[in-house]
Short mmCIF file of C-alpha atoms in Angstrom, two decimals:
data_model
loop_
_atom_site.label_atom_id
_atom_site.label_comp_id
_atom_site.label_asym_id
_atom_site.label_seq_id
_atom_site.Cartn_x
_atom_site.Cartn_y
_atom_site.Cartn_z
CA UNK A 1 17.73 -5.11 4.28
CA UNK A 2 15.82 -6.16 1.17
CA UNK A 3 12.15 -6.22 0.38
CA UNK A 4 9.31 -5.75 -2.03
CA UNK A 5 5.98 -3.96 -2.50
CA UNK A 6 2.62 -5.51 -3.26
CA UNK A 7 -0.71 -3.72 -3.63
CA UNK A 8 -3.60 -5.89 -2.45
CA UNK A 9 -7.10 -5.69 -3.90
CA UNK A 10 -8.73 -5.54 -0.45
CA UNK A 11 -7.93 -3.89 2.85
CA UNK A 12 -6.89 -6.34 5.56
CA UNK A 13 -6.02 -5.77 9.19
CA UNK A 14 -2.49 -5.52 10.54
CA UNK A 15 -3.08 -8.81 12.38
CA UNK A 16 -4.17 -10.59 9.18
CA UNK A 17 -1.04 -9.41 7.37
CA UNK A 18 1.18 -10.33 10.31
CA UNK A 19 -0.26 -13.86 10.47
CA UNK A 20 0.07 -14.35 6.70
CA UNK A 21 3.70 -13.19 6.74
CA UNK A 22 4.46 -15.50 9.66
CA UNK A 23 3.17 -18.43 7.60
CA UNK A 24 5.06 -17.41 4.46
CA UNK A 25 8.38 -16.94 6.23
CA UNK A 26 7.80 -19.74 8.76
CA UNK A 27 8.56 -17.48 11.71
CA UNK A 28 6.71 -16.38 14.85
CA UNK A 29 4.32 -13.42 14.61
CA UNK A 30 6.37 -11.75 17.37
CA UNK A 31 9.21 -11.42 14.84
CA UNK A 32 7.04 -9.27 12.53
CA UNK A 33 6.07 -5.62 12.92
CA UNK A 34 3.25 -4.13 10.83
CA UNK A 35 3.00 -0.32 10.96
CA UNK A 36 1.02 2.34 9.14
CA UNK A 37 4.04 4.62 9.06
CA UNK A 38 7.79 4.44 9.28
CA UNK A 39 8.72 3.80 12.89
CA UNK A 40 11.25 6.22 14.36
CA UNK A 41 11.52 4.15 17.54
CA UNK A 42 14.10 1.35 17.46
CA UNK A 43 12.64 -2.14 17.31
CA UNK A 44 12.64 -4.21 20.48
CA UNK A 45 13.28 -7.93 20.10
CA UNK A 46 14.27 -10.01 17.10
CA UNK A 47 12.30 -8.31 14.31
CA UNK A 48 12.86 -10.21 11.07
CA UNK A 49 10.08 -8.68 8.93
CA UNK A 50 8.87 -5.09 8.93
CA UNK A 51 5.78 -4.19 6.91
CA UNK A 52 4.43 -0.70 6.21
CA UNK A 53 0.84 -0.50 4.99
CA UNK A 54 -0.88 2.37 3.22
CA UNK A 55 -4.58 2.32 2.38
CA UNK A 56 -5.80 4.00 -0.82
CA UNK A 57 -9.13 5.72 -1.28
CA UNK A 58 -10.65 3.94 -4.27
CA UNK A 59 -9.34 1.98 -7.20
CA UNK A 60 -9.00 -1.71 -8.01
CA UNK A 61 -6.23 -2.26 -5.44
CA UNK A 62 -6.64 -0.68 -2.03
CA UNK A 63 -3.74 -1.59 0.28
CA UNK A 64 -0.07 -1.06 -0.43
CA UNK A 65 2.22 -3.30 1.60
CA UNK A 66 5.94 -2.56 1.70
CA UNK A 67 7.62 -5.66 3.10
CA UNK A 68 11.16 -5.28 4.43
CA UNK A 69 13.16 -8.43 5.14
CA UNK A 70 15.63 -7.76 7.95
CA UNK A 71 17.04 -11.30 8.19
CA UNK A 72 19.32 -12.40 5.35
CA UNK A 73 18.53 -16.09 5.98
CA UNK A 74 14.88 -15.63 4.93
CA UNK A 75 13.53 -16.09 1.36
CA UNK A 76 14.05 -12.97 -0.79
CA UNK A 77 12.32 -13.89 -4.09
CA UNK A 78 9.66 -11.15 -4.28
CA UNK A 79 7.57 -12.87 -6.97
CA UNK A 80 7.45 -16.17 -5.08
CA UNK A 81 6.66 -14.40 -1.80
CA UNK A 82 3.91 -12.35 -3.49
CA UNK A 83 2.36 -15.52 -4.93
CA UNK A 84 2.35 -17.12 -1.48
CA UNK A 85 0.81 -14.01 0.10
CA UNK A 86 -1.97 -13.83 -2.52
CA UNK A 87 -2.69 -17.53 -2.01
CA UNK A 88 -2.90 -17.30 1.78
CA UNK A 89 -5.03 -14.14 1.68
CA UNK A 90 -7.16 -15.48 -1.23
CA UNK A 91 -6.95 -12.23 -3.15
CA UNK A 92 -5.21 -10.63 -6.09
CA UNK A 93 -2.08 -8.57 -5.72
CA UNK A 94 -0.34 -6.08 -7.96
CA UNK A 95 3.45 -6.11 -8.22
CA UNK A 96 5.96 -4.17 -10.26
CA UNK A 97 7.16 -5.68 -13.51
CA UNK A 98 10.51 -3.95 -12.89
CA UNK A 99 10.29 -2.04 -16.17
CA UNK A 100 10.97 1.71 -16.35
CA UNK A 101 7.32 2.22 -17.39
CA UNK A 102 5.33 3.16 -14.25
CA UNK A 103 2.07 2.01 -15.88
CA UNK A 104 2.98 -1.63 -16.57
CA UNK A 105 2.45 -4.03 -13.65
CA UNK A 106 1.74 -7.70 -12.96
CA UNK A 107 -1.40 -9.06 -11.31
CA UNK A 108 -0.91 -12.18 -9.25
CA UNK A 109 -4.03 -14.28 -8.65
CA UNK A 110 -4.65 -16.42 -5.56
CA UNK A 111 -3.78 -19.52 -7.62
CA UNK A 112 -0.34 -18.05 -8.40
CA UNK A 113 -0.99 -17.19 -12.03
CA UNK A 114 0.44 -13.93 -13.37
CA UNK A 115 -0.90 -11.49 -15.94
CA UNK A 116 0.64 -8.29 -17.29
CA UNK A 117 -1.59 -5.23 -17.06
CA UNK A 118 -1.50 -1.52 -17.76
CA UNK A 119 -2.71 0.96 -15.18
CA UNK A 120 -4.84 3.99 -15.96
CA UNK A 121 -2.41 6.94 -15.88
CA UNK A 122 -5.03 9.50 -14.76
CA UNK A 123 -6.09 7.30 -11.85
CA UNK A 124 -2.48 6.59 -10.87
CA UNK A 125 -1.85 10.36 -10.74
CA UNK A 126 -4.58 10.41 -8.06
CA UNK A 127 -3.01 7.54 -6.05
CA UNK A 128 -5.52 4.97 -7.32
CA UNK A 129 -4.43 1.68 -8.86
CA UNK A 130 -6.97 1.05 -11.63
CA UNK A 131 -6.49 -1.36 -14.49
CA UNK A 132 -6.79 0.45 -17.82
CA UNK A 133 -9.85 -0.51 -19.88
CA UNK A 134 -8.21 0.67 -23.14
#
């Protein structure tokens, strides 16, 4: 199972995320589970995508989405998938830049453009994703 994380600038419903993921992966919504916590119950049916969401209290980015791809035939390019998700949802998303520095991230705009940013370390310590003004 592979996957990626994206932190969205706005809170969306489970249904909105499920529909967006169905479009991105070109699969039925029934093949996608969106939970607020890790599910200890085995999945029923052909679940291809599993998403865990976590809402933050404040900050520039409010909803963490951990997307797990359970079907090896589906697209696995996290940057491309994040761009598609931001476009469909018409909002910015924050993704890891894969560096060892926990403060450097990439913002993806709805048009697919990317920009490197630095997060405020004090805010991140309080589970808030805030772009540094320094």
